[in-house]
Coordinates of C-alpha atoms in Angstrom, one line a residue:
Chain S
X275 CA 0.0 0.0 0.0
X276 CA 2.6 2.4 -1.0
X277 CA 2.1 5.7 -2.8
X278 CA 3.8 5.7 -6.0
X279 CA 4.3 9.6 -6.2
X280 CA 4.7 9.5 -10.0
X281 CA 1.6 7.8 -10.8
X282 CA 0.3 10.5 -8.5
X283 CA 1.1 13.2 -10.7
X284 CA 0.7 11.4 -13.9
X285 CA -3.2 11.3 -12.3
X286 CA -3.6 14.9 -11.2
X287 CA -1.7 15.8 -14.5
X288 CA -4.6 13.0 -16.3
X289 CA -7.4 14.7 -14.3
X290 CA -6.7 18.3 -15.2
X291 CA -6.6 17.7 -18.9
X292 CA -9.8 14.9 -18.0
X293 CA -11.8 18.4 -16.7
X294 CA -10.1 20.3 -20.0
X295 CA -11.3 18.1 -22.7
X296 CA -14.7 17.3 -20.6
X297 CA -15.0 20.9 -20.3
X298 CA -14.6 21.2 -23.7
X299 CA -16.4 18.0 -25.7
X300 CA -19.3 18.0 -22.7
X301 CA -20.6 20.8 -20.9
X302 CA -19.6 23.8 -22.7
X303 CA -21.7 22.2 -25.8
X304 CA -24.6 20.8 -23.6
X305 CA -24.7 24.0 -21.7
X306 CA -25.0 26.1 -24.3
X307 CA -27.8 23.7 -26.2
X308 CA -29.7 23.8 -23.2
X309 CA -29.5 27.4 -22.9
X310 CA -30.4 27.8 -26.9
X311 CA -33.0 25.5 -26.5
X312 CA -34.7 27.4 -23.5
X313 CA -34.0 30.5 -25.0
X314 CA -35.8 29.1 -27.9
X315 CA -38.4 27.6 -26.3
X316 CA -39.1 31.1 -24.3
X317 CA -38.5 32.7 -27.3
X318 CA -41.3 30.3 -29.1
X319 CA -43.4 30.7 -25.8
X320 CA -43.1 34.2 -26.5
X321 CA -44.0 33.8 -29.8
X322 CA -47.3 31.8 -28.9
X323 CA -48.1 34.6 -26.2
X324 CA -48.0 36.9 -28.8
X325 CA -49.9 35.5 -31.2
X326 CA -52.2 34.2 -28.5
X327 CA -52.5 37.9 -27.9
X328 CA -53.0 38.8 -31.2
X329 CA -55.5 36.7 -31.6
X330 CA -57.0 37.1 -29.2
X331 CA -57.1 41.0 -30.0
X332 CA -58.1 39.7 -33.7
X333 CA -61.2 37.7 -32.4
X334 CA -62.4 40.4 -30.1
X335 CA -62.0 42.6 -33.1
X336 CA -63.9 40.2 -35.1
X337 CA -66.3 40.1 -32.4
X338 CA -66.7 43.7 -32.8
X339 CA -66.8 43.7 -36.0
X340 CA -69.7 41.2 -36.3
X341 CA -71.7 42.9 -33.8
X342 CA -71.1 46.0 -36.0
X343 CA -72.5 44.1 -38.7
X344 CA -75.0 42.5 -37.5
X345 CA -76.4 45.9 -35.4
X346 CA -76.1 47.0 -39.1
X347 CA -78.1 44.5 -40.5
X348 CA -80.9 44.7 -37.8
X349 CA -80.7 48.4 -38.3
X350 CA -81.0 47.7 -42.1
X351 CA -83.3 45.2 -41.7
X352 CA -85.5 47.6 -39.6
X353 CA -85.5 50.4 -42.1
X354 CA -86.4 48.2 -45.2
X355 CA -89.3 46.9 -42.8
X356 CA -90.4 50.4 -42.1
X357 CA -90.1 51.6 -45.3
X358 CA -92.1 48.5 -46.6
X359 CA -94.4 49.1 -44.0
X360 CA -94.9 52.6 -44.7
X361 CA -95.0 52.0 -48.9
X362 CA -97.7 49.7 -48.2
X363 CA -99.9 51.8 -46.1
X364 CA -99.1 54.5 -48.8
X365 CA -99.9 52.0 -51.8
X366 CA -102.8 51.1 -49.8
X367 CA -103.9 54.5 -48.8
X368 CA -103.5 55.1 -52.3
X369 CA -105.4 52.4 -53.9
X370 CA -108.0 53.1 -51.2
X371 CA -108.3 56.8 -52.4
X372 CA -108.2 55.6 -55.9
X373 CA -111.1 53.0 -55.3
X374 CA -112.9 55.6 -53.2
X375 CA -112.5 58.2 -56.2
X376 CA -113.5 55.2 -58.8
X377 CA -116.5 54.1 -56.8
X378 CA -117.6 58.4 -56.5
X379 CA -117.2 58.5 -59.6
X380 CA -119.2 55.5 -60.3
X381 CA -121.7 56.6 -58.2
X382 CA -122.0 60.0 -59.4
X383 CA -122.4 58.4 -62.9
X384 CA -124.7 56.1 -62.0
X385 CA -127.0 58.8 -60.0
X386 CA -126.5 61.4 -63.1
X387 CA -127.9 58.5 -65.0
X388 CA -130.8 57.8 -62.6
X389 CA -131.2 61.7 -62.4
X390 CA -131.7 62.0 -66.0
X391 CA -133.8 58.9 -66.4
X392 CA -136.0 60.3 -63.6
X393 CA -136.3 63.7 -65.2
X394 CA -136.4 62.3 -68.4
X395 CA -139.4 59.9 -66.7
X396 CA -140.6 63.2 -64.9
X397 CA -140.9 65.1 -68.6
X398 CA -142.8 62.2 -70.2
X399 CA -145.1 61.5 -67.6
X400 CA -145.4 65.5 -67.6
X401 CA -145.6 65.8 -71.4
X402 CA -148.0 62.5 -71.4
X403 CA -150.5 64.1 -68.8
X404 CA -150.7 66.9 -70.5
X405 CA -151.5 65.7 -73.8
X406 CA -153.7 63.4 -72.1
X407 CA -155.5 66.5 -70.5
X408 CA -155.1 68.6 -73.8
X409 CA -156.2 65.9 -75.4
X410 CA -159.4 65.2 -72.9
X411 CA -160.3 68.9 -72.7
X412 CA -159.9 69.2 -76.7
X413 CA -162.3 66.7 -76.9
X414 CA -164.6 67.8 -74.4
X415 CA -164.6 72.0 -76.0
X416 CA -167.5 72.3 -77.9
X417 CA -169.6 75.6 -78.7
X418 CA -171.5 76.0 -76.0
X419 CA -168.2 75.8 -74.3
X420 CA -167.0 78.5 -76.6
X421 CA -170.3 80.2 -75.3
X422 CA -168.8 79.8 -71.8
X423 CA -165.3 80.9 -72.4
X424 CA -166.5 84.0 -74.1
X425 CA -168.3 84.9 -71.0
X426 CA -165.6 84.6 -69.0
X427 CA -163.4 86.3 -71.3
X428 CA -165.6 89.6 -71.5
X429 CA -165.9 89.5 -67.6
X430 CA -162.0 89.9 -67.7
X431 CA -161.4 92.1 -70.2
X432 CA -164.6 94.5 -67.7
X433 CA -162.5 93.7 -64.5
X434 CA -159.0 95.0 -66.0
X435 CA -157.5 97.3 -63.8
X436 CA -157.1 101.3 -64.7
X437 CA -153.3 100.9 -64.8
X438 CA -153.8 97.6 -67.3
X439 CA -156.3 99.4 -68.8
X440 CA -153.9 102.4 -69.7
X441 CA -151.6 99.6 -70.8
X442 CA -154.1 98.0 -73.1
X443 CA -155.1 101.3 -74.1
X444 CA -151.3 102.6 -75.0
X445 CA -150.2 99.2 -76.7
X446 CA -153.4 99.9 -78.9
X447 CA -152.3 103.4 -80.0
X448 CA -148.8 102.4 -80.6
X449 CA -149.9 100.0 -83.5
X450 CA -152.4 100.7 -85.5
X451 CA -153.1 97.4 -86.7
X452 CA -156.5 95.2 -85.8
X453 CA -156.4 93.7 -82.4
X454 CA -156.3 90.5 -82.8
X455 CA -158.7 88.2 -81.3
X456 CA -157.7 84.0 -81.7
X457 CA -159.9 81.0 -80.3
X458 CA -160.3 77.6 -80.8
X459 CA -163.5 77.6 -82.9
X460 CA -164.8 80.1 -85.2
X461 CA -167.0 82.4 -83.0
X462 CA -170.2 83.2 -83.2
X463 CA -171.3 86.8 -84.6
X464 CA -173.0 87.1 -81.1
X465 CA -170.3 86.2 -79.4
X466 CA -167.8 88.5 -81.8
X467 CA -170.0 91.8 -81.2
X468 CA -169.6 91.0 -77.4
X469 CA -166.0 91.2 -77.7
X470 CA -165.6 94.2 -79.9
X471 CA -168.4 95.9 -77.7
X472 CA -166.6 95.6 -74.6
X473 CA -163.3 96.3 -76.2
X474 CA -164.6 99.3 -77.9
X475 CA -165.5 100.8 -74.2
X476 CA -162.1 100.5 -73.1
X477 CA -160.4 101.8 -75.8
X478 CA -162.8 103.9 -76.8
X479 CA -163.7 105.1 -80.9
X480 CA -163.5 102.7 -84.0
X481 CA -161.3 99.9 -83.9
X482 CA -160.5 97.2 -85.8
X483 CA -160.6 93.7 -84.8
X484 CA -159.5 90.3 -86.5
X485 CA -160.7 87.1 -85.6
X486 CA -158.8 83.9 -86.2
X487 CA -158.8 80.2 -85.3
X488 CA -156.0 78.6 -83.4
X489 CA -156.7 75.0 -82.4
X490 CA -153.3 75.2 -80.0
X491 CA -155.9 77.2 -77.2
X492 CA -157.6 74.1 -77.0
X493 CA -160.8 75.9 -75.3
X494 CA -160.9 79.9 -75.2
X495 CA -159.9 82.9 -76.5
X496 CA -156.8 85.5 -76.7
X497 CA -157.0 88.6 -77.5
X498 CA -153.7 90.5 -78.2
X499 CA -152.3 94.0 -79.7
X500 CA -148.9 95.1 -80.1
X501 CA -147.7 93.1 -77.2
X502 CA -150.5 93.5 -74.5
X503 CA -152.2 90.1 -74.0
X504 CA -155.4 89.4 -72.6
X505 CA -156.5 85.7 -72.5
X506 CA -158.5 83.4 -70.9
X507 CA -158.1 79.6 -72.1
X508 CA -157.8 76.4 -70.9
X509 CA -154.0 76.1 -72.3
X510 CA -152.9 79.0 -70.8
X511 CA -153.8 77.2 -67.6
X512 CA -151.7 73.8 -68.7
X513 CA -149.3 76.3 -69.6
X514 CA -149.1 77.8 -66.4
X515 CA -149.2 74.7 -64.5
X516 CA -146.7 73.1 -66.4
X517 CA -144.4 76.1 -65.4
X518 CA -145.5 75.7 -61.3
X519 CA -144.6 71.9 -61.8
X520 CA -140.8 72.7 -63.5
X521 CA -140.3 75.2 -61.0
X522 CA -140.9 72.7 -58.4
X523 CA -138.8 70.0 -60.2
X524 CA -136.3 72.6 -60.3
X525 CA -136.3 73.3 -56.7
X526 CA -136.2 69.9 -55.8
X527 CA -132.9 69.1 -58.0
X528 CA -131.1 71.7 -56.5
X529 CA -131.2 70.4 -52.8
X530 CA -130.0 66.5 -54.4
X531 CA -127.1 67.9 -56.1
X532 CA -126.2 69.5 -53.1
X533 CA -127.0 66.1 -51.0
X534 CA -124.4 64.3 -53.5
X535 CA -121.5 65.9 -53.3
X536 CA -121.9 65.8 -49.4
X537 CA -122.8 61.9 -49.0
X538 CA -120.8 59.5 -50.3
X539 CA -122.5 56.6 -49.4
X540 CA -124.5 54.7 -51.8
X541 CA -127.7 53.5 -50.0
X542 CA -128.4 57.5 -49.1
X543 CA -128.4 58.5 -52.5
X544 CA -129.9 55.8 -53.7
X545 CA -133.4 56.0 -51.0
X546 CA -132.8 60.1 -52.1
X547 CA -133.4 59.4 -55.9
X548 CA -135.9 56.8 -55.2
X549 CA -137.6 59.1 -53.1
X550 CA -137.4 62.0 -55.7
X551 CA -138.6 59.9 -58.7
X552 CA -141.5 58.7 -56.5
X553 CA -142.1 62.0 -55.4
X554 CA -142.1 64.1 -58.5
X555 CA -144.9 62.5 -60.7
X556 CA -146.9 62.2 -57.5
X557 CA -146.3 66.1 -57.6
X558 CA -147.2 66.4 -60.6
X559 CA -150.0 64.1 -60.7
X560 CA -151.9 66.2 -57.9
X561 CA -151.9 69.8 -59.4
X562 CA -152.9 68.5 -62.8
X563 CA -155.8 66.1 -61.1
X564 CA -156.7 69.4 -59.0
X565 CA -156.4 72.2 -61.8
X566 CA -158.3 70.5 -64.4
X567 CA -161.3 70.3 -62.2
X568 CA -160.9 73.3 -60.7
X569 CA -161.0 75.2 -64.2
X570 CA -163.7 73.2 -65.3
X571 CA -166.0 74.1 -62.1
X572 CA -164.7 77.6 -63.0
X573 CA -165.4 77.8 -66.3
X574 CA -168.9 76.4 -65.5
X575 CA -169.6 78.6 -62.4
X576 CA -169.0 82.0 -64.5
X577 CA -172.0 81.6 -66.8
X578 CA -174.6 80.2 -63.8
X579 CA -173.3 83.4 -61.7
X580 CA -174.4 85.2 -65.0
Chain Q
X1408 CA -1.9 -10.5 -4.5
X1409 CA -1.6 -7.4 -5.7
X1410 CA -3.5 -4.6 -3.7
X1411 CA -2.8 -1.6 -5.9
X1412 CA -2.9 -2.2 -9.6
X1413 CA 0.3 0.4 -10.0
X1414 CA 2.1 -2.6 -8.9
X1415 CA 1.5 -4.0 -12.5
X1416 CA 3.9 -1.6 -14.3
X1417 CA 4.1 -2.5 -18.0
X1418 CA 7.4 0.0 -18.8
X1419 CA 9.2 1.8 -16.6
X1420 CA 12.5 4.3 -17.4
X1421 CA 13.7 5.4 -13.8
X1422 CA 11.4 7.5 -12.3
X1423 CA 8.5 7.4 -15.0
X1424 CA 7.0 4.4 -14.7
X1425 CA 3.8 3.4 -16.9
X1426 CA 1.1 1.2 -14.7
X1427 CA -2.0 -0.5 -15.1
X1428 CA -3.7 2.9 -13.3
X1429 CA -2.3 5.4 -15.6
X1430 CA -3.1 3.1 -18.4
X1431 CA -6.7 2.5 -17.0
X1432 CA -6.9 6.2 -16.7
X1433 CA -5.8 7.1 -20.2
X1434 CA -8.0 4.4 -21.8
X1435 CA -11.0 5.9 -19.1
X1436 CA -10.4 9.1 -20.2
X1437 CA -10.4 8.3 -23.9
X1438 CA -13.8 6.6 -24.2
X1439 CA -15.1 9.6 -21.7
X1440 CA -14.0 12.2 -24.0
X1441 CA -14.6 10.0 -27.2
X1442 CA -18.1 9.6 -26.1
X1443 CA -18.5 13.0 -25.2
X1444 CA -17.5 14.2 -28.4
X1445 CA -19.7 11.8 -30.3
X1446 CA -22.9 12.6 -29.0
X1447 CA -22.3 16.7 -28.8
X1448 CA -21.0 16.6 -32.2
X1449 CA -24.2 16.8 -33.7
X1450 CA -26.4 18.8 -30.9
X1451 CA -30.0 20.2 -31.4
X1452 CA -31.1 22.9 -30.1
X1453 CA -34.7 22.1 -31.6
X1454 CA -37.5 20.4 -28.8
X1455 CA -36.6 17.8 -30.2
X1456 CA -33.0 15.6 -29.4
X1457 CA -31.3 12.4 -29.5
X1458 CA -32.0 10.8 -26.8
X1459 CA -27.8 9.9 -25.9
X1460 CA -28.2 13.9 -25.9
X1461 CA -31.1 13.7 -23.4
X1462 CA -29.2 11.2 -21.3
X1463 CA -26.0 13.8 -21.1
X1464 CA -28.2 17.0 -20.6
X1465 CA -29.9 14.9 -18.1
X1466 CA -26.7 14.1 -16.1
X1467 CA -25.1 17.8 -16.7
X1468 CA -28.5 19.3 -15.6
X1469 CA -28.5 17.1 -12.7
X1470 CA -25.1 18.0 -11.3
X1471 CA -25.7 21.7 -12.2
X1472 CA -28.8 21.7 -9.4
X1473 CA -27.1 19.5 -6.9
X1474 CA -24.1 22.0 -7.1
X1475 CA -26.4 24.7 -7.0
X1476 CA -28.4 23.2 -3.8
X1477 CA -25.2 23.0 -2.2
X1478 CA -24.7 26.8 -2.6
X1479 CA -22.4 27.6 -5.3
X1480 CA -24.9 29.7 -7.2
X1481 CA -22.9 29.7 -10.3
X1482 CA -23.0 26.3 -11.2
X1483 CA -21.7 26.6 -14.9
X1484 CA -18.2 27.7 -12.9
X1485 CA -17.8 24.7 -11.1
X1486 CA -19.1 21.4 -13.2
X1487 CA -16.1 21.9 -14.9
X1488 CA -14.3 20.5 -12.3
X1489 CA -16.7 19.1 -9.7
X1490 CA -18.7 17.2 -12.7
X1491 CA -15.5 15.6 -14.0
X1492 CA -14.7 14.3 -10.3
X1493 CA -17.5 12.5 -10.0
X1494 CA -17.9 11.1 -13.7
X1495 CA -14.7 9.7 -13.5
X1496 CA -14.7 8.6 -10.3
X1497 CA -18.2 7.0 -10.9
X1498 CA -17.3 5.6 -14.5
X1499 CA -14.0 4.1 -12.7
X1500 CA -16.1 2.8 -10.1
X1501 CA -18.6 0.8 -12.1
X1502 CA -16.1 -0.2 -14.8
X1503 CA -15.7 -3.3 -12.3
X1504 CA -18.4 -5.1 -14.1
X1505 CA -15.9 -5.6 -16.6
X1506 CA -13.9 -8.4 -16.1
X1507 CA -10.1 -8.6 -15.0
X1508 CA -11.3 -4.8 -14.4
X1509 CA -9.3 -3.1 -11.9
X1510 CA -10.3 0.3 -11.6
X1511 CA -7.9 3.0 -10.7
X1512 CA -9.7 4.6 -8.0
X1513 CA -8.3 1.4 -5.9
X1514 CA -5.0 2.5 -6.3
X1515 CA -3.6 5.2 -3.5
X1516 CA -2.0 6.9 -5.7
X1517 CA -5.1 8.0 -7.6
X1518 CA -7.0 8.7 -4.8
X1519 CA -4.1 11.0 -3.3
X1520 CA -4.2 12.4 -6.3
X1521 CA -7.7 13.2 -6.5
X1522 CA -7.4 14.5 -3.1
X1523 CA -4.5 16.9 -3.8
X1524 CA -6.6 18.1 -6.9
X1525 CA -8.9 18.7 -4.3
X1526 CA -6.7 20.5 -2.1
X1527 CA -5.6 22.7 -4.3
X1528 CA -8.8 23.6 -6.2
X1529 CA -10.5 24.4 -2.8
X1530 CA -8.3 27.8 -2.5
X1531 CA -8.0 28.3 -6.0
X1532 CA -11.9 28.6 -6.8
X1533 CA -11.6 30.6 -3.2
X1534 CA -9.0 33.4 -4.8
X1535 CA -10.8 33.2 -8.1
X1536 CA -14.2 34.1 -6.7
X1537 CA -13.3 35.9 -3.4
X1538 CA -9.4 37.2 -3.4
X1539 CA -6.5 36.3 -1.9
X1540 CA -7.4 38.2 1.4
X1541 CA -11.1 36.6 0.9
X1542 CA -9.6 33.4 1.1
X1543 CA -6.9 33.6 3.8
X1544 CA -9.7 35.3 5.6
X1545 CA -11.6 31.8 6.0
X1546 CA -8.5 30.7 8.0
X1547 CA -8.7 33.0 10.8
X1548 CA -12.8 32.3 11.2
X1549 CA -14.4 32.5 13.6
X1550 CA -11.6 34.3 15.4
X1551 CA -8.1 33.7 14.6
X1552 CA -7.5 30.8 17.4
X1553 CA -9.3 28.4 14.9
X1554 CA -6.3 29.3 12.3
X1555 CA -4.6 26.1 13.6
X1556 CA -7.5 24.0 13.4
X1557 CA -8.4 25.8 10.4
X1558 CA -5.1 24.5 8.9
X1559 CA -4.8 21.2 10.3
X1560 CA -8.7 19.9 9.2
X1561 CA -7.5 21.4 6.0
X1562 CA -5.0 18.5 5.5
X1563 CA -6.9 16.5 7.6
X1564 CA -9.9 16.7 5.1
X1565 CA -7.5 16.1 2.2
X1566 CA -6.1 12.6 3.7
X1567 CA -9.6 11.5 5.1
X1568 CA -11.1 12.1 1.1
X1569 CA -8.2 10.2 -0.4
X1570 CA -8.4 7.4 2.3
X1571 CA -12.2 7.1 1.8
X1572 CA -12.5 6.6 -1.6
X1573 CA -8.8 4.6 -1.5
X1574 CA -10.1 2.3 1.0
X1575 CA -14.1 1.6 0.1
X1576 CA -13.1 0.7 -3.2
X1577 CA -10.1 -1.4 -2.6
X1578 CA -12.0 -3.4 -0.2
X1579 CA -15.0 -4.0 -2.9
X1580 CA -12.2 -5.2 -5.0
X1581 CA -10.0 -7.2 -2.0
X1582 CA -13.5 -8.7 -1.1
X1583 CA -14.2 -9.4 -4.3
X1584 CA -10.8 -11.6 -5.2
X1585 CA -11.2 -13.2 -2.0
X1586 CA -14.6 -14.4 -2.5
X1587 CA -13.7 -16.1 -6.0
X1588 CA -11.1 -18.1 -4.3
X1589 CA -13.5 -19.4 -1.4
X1590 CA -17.5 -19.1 -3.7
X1591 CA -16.3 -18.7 -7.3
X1592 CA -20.3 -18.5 -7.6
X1593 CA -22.9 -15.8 -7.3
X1594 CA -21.8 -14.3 -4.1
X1595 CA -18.6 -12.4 -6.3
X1596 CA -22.1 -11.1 -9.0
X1597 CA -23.6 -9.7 -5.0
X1598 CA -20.3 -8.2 -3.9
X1599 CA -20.1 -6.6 -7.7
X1600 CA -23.4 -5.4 -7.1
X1601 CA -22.9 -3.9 -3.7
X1602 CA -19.5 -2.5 -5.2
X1603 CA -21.3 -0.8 -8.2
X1604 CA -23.7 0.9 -5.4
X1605 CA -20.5 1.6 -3.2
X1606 CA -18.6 3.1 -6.5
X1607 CA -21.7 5.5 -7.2
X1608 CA -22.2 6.6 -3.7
X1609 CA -18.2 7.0 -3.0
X1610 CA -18.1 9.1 -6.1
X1611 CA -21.0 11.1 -5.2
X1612 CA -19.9 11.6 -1.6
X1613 CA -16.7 12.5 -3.3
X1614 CA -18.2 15.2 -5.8
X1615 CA -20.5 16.5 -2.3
X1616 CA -17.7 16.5 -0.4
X1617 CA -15.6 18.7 -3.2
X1618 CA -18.6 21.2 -3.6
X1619 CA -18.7 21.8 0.1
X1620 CA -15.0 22.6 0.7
X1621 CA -15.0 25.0 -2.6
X1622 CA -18.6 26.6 -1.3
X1623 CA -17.1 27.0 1.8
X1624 CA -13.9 28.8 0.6
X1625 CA -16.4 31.1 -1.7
X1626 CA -19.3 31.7 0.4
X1627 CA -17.1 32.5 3.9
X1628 CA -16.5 36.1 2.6
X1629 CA -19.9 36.5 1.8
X1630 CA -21.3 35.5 4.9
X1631 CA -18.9 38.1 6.6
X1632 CA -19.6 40.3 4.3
X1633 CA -23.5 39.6 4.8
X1634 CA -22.7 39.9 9.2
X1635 CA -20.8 43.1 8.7
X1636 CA -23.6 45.0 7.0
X1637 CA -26.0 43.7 9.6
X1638 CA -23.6 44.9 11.9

């Protein structure tokens, strides 16, 4: 158990270059790969926390972005909704107030038409009673009729008042043609001295007459001169009546045009121009059923007063 | 029957004479350093590595932290030095598996050797890191009555680490021959398993033993340091 003190130093001498090349083929290259490698790795783990990061920054981006966009859309979505919404009602509105305008128009069309077929009813059933009567009372004027007239006639001409007298009397001096006497039959000489006997005292001094026949009187007899007319006949009182009856018609149309531009509904006008076409002939039924008589009793009371 | 294996010489001139330890310490150190350079020839630094690089990072690594739990907070410093101790004391140690092995940790010589490496890289690593008035500092501390005792467990230290490792391992061996020539059968394969245990724990006590006596020569003038501030 000796120390061989060479072999000592040869191994201290060993060791030291052992920790040289160890130093140099082992830890200075596993060292430094370890320390590359975590620098790597911390450099990577940086990396990843930076991209984490940026992702992370890129979602909520996104995120806001897509919230942007879909606030837009609802906001979008919204107004197209709206506007739709309001274009209808508008269409609508419209195509109400188009329909409403059409179906006026329709309307007014339609009552014009049942105005004019009413009136057009009203005239006939006017002109038809009146022929009817014309017709009735032509038939019924005979002479002693014309005897009756007459009468009545000369009572008239006596109860003219002073200031139609003066009348009479001027429109006579103005023209000095005949006064004209028409009737519906060719008077008796009787009956024509009457006449130009109580004509004469109005007018006084010679004056000439003319006596014609005009069938259109239907029963009576008009006497005129230069423009002053006296008559009594049974036509002029159709012709008056017939004026009374227009006048009435007339005043009855006003009120219904004014009813029709106010209403607008259908079933009101409709009972309204019912009610007038009932109304009018029943109108004009009564004063021609009522007048006729009335003349007759009138024309037959003058002579038995006489 | 040999003790040592320097008493196998195979030339000798004088002095200088060639042995089976220096031999088994050049051939040691060859495949250490061969090795060595074979597998960090062709380092990664990606995630992914060989795994003979794994097993080397994994032993460097490991000595680096043990260093540093001893208190030498610069470990990259020291496994220069303290990691070769131990690899080759260990790789010696459990070349005994090998047959008509004789590893040259069982010769005094190397030990002494070791020891004295030791000896002198304990104040050496203390002037490096602390001064030469650091160092001689530690001597006189606590007060300067311990300088003597200081001095003498210096030595003392130096002899017991040479002895230690001397004697565990020559034993292993002694034991070892002697059992062959009483149970050439399976009790030698036990005793070469209890020596391959006694090899690593000898060469780690060795390495420990190292760190503390260099931490000790660094850290003493910091830890005065560290009292005077208090102070």
């Amino acid at each position: 158990m000796k120390i061989n003190w060479f072999t000592v130093i040869a191994q201290v001498i060993n060791f030291l270059i052992l920790v040289w090349l160890m130093k140099r083929y082992l830890y200075k290259p596993i060292l430094n790969a370890i320390d590359e490698r975590e620098k790597k790795i911390a450099a990577e783990l940086a990396n990843a926390e930076t991209q984490k990061a940026e992702a992370a920054k890129e979602q909520a981006e996104l995120k806001q972005k897509n919230e942007q966009f879909e606030q837009a859309k609802k906001g979008l979505m919204d107004k197209a909704v709206n506007d739709t919404n309001e274009e209808r009602k508008k269409l609508m509105e419209e195509a109400r107030n188009d329909a409403d305008a059409l179906r006026s128009k329709q309307e007014d069309s339609l009552k014009a038409m049942q105005e004019n077929l009413n009136q057009e009813i009203v005239k006939k059933t006017q002109d038809e009673v009146f022929s009817i009567s014309r017709k009735v009372l032509a038939e019924l004027a005979s002479v002693s009729l014309e005897q009756e007239s007459t009468n009545l006639f000369i009572k008239r001409l006596n109860e003219l008042k002073d200031d139609e007298k003066k009348k009479f009397i001027d429109a006579f001096k103005a023209d000095p043609n005949p006064v004209l006497v028409q009737s519906a039959f060719v008077l008796p000489a009787q009956q024509q001295t009457d006449i130009q006997k109580s004509v004469k005292d109005i007018l006084g001094g010679e004056t000439q007459f003319k006596f014609s026949v005009s069938p259109g009187i239907i029963s009576g007899i008009e006497l005129s001169a230069n423009g002053f007319k006296v008559a009594w006949s049974i036509s002029e009182y159709l012709n008056s009546l017939e004026r009374s009856i227009n006048e009435t018609i007339k005043e009855k149309a006003k009120p219904e045009a004014e009813k029709k531009t106010d209403a607008g509904k259908k079933a009101e006008t409709e009972t309204e121009v019912g009610l007038a076409a009932k109304e009018v002939p029943v109108k004009t039924e009564e004063p021609v059923a009522k007048a006729v008589p009335e003349k007759e009793t009138e024309a037959k009371a003058e002579p038995q007063k006489k | 029957m040999e003790l040592s294996p320097d008493e196998t010489v195979f030339w000798s001139h004088g002095f200088i004479q060639i042995n089976l330890t220096i031999v088994t310490t050049w051939v040691l150190m060859l495949a250490m350093v061969l090795s060595s350079w074979l597998i960090t020839r062709k380092l990664k630094a990606d995630i992914k590595i060989t795994r003979w690089q794994c097993i080397l990072e994994m032993i460097v690594t490991g000595m680096n932290s043990q260093i540093k739990g001893i208190g030498l907070n610069k470990p990259e410093k020291f496994i220069g030095y303290i990691g070769t101790l131990f690899l080759f004391i260990a790789i010696s140690n459990l070349c005994i598996i090998f047959p008509g092995y004789e590893a040259p940790t069982g010769s005094l010589s190397t030990t002494v050797a070791l020891a004295m490496s030791v000896f002198l890289a304990v104040p050496f690593f203390g002037i490096v890191e602390t001064g030469i008035l650091g160092y001689l500092k530690t001597y006189i501390q606590p007060t300067f009555i311990m300088l003597p005792f200081n001095i003498i467990s210096e030595l003392t230290r130096t002899l017991a680490l040479a002895v230690r490792l001397f004697g565990n391992i020559m034993s292993g061996g002694m034991i070892i021959s002697i059992l062959l020539s009483i149970a050439p059968l399976i009790f030698p394969v036990l005793m070469t398993i209890l020596g391959l245990i006694t090899g690593i724990v000898q060469a780690y006590i060795f390495g420990i033993l190292a760190t503390v006596y260099i931490a000790a020569a660094t850290n003493e003038h910091k830890a005065i340091k560290l009292v005077k501030n208090n102070k």
